[in-house]
Amino acid sequence: MHWVPEILAGVLAVVCITIGYGAPSGTTVRMVTTAKSQNQRNITMGAPRANGTVQPTPYGDENLEEPLPKDRRMRLSEEKIPDKEACPPLGLESLRVSDYQLRASSTKRYGLGAHRGRLNIQSGIYDDDIFDGGWCADEKNTQQWFEVDARRLTRFTGVITQGKNSIWTDDWVTSYKVQVSNDTHTWKTCKNGTEEVIFKGNKDPETPVLNHLPTPMVGRYIRINPQTWFENGTICLRAEIIGCPLPDPNTVFMWEHEPQPTDKLDFKHHNYKEMRKLMKAVNDECPEITRVYSIGKSYLGLKMYVMEISDKPGQHELGEPEFRYVAGMHGNEVVGRELMLNLMQYLCKEYKKGNPRVVRLVKETRIHLLPSMNPDGYEQAYKLGSELSGWAIGRWTFQGLDLNHNFADLNTPLWEAEDNEDVPHKFPNHYIPIPENYNFPNATVAPETRAVIDWMKKIPFVLSANMHGGEMVVTYPFDMTRSYWMAKELTPTADDSMFRWLAIVYATSHRVMADDNRRICHTENFMRHGNIINGADWHTVAGSMNDFSYLHTNCFEVTIELSCDKFPHEVELPSEWQNNKESLLLFMEQVHRGIKGVVRDKDTEKGISGAIIAVNELNHDIRTAVDGDYWRLLNPGEYEVTAKAEGYHPSTKSCRVTYENHATICDLYLTKTAKQRLREMLASGKKLPKELMLRLRQLRSRKFKSMSPK
């Protein structure tokens, strides 16, 4: 008799019923790491909830000493033992070498000048782009040269070359000579015995080719002197020079150096094996605040390890926000990977020292660090090394998928619903469901992507950033243009001002991004925008992790392009840590900006899972976690906050966000509707009060009379 609840809804509004009603409430599974000999636990995903999310269940602790996976398609790289005699690159790619240190015999035009002859520099893709991808001589003869001033006596040991990066023409140098000088007037050509050496150059525009000098040459200046070039092209190249600086009492440059970090961290590149060792070492050093778990495996079976840092690792604490950093989505963009490993070391050491800032961060935040989202791609790039992996090798997964284009496109259904004026009454403005075809077995979805999506569903993340490389800018959603035919278009979210703040926080505290006099990486001058940009206004990306995170979960996520060099040499890693250290800490602290609270049942005081939190004038809602707690990132101001849940009357409260470095507490209490109370009584088999039974009979009698024929 489905008409009973509807009739009773009005009755219960005036009849007082003194019966206790129990509201369903989720419980958090609590798990604390104890002895190191503890066996790995088998924990499965919780049951799906009505809002499409999954009740958070913890991942089991990982045994980092288990055997490495074996796959005939994959041979894990071995640790590279540093060669003390090997010289690092001078830094054309990393921009340690300035434009003023580069000269050439002639230049085709400004956009192809000597300052463009840097390894892996990229060209523009539009007709009106000033810059192109390389140095090109204005003449075709063997008298052309490309010169680098090392600014001090240097023992040159090798040269790396590429052709020009361009979508319009193919140009590269196929052979060249190397010359060294101390004064730019007298030049000595590299010889092998008595004969001048002609080095083999490139066979295509993109593959870097390394040539070692038969005998190291000492000087301040070095020239590349092209001898032959691609027959259908012209003299164009990009280069990096390998060499060791020598002490020279006659130059002041010997005292110039980058400020080195005082933090005693492991500054080197870590392959899969070394990454596991480092994470185990951190976990062993700080077992009371760290835990290592895996969210899944790559296509070739490498585990995607996460370091959790919290004062109670293994459990979600009521009211404590969850934060994540993700690195290595593109396997060859390695700065983020090393920063994550450095960050976990730093937090462990500083917590033990009692650093107040770190202690507060660890006690008030549950931090998750994923150093390698694409471990298969990283191994591929690592084997070639920092200078020889080029611009793209290792970017994609073993299956050839770009993970930042591999998430479900939720933008299109949202915008179609908005155009039809269906949002939010018929179509949600948040927690947008994943299209059914995305979950088909034959869908082109990487296992790495599915693992991250499951991770997002299990843990109620509030704030996140994913680390990339090859540029220096912070991008924020949306990443996909609303006009599908546009290559780039400003496409803001409902939380545009909040996203802009998050991006500004990182960019303005980054040591190099904050420098207005820095050189641009490739073609785009992001300094004009404060080193932040709306992702879609840079270039459109369908299926990005940022957009998916915002539309399918509560989490706000930005992309951080960390450095011009995707895979810098190890000598650059201390500087990269110094550049990003303050930014990493400051960005994590933003998770405490806005409002937070618990939505409770007014009668039972229990938290309500999946309640919707709506903020006035912001067309993007969030939902409460399994215990009823929530976090809503907001800029300072006054807000009307409304909580609503199925079976409850909505409740609205005014909450003020201040400029203080902590979230405003904004708890809300909901009262069950009369209809819901009746449903629960009928479901539990409880006896209805006499007054209510009498009223029900009267209403039923009236209904039968109205239905009977007159």
Short mmCIF file of N, CA, C and O in Angstrom, two decimals, residues 102-107 112-115 135-137 143-148 223:
data_model
loop_
_atom_site.label_atom_id
_atom_site.label_comp_id
_atom_site.label_asym_id
_atom_site.label_seq_id
_atom_site.Cartn_x
_atom_site.Cartn_y
_atom_site.Cartn_z
N LEU A 102 75.30 31.81 -25.67
CA LEU A 102 75.15 31.10 -26.94
C LEU A 102 75.32 32.06 -28.11
O LEU A 102 74.71 33.13 -28.13
N ARG A 103 76.14 31.65 -29.08
CA ARG A 103 76.35 32.45 -30.29
C ARG A 103 76.34 31.52 -31.50
O ARG A 103 76.48 30.31 -31.37
N ALA A 104 76.20 32.12 -32.67
CA ALA A 104 76.24 31.33 -33.91
C ALA A 104 76.82 32.17 -35.03
O ALA A 104 76.84 33.41 -34.97
N SER A 105 77.31 31.49 -36.07
CA SER A 105 77.92 32.16 -37.22
C SER A 105 76.89 32.99 -37.98
O SER A 105 77.20 34.09 -38.47
N SER A 106 75.69 32.48 -38.08
CA SER A 106 74.61 33.19 -38.76
C SER A 106 73.28 32.64 -38.26
O SER A 106 73.23 31.57 -37.65
N THR A 107 72.23 33.38 -38.51
CA THR A 107 70.90 33.00 -38.02
C THR A 107 69.87 33.26 -39.10
O THR A 107 69.84 34.33 -39.69
N LEU A 112 64.88 31.47 -34.81
CA LEU A 112 65.77 30.33 -35.01
C LEU A 112 67.21 30.71 -34.64
O LEU A 112 68.17 30.17 -35.18
N GLY A 113 67.34 31.64 -33.69
CA GLY A 113 68.66 32.11 -33.28
C GLY A 113 69.39 31.10 -32.41
O GLY A 113 68.87 30.05 -32.05
N ALA A 114 70.62 31.47 -32.03
CA ALA A 114 71.45 30.57 -31.22
C ALA A 114 70.78 30.23 -29.89
O ALA A 114 70.97 29.14 -29.34
N HIS A 115 69.99 31.17 -29.34
CA HIS A 115 69.32 30.93 -28.06
C HIS A 115 68.29 29.81 -28.15
O HIS A 115 67.81 29.32 -27.12
N TRP A 135 68.31 26.03 -33.52
CA TRP A 135 69.09 27.05 -34.22
C TRP A 135 69.22 26.63 -35.67
O TRP A 135 69.46 25.45 -35.97
N CYS A 136 69.03 27.57 -36.58
CA CYS A 136 69.22 27.32 -38.01
C CYS A 136 70.13 28.39 -38.59
O CYS A 136 69.90 29.59 -38.37
N ALA A 137 71.15 27.95 -39.32
CA ALA A 137 72.07 28.88 -39.98
C ALA A 137 71.39 29.52 -41.18
O ALA A 137 70.49 28.94 -41.80
N GLN A 143 81.23 26.46 -43.10
CA GLN A 143 81.82 27.50 -42.26
C GLN A 143 80.88 27.93 -41.13
O GLN A 143 81.23 28.81 -40.33
N GLN A 144 79.72 27.31 -41.05
CA GLN A 144 78.75 27.66 -40.01
C GLN A 144 79.12 27.00 -38.68
O GLN A 144 79.71 25.92 -38.66
N TRP A 145 78.76 27.64 -37.59
CA TRP A 145 79.07 27.08 -36.27
C TRP A 145 78.06 27.54 -35.21
O TRP A 145 77.42 28.58 -35.35
N PHE A 146 77.97 26.73 -34.18
CA PHE A 146 77.14 27.02 -33.00
C PHE A 146 78.07 27.00 -31.80
O PHE A 146 78.76 26.01 -31.56
N GLU A 147 78.10 28.07 -31.03
CA GLU A 147 79.12 28.24 -29.98
C GLU A 147 78.49 28.36 -28.60
O GLU A 147 77.46 29.01 -28.42
N VAL A 148 79.15 27.74 -27.62
CA VAL A 148 78.73 27.82 -26.22
C VAL A 148 79.89 28.35 -25.38
O VAL A 148 81.01 27.84 -25.47
N ARG A 223 82.67 24.88 -29.94
CA ARG A 223 81.85 25.07 -31.14
C ARG A 223 81.49 23.73 -31.77
O ARG A 223 82.31 22.81 -31.78
#
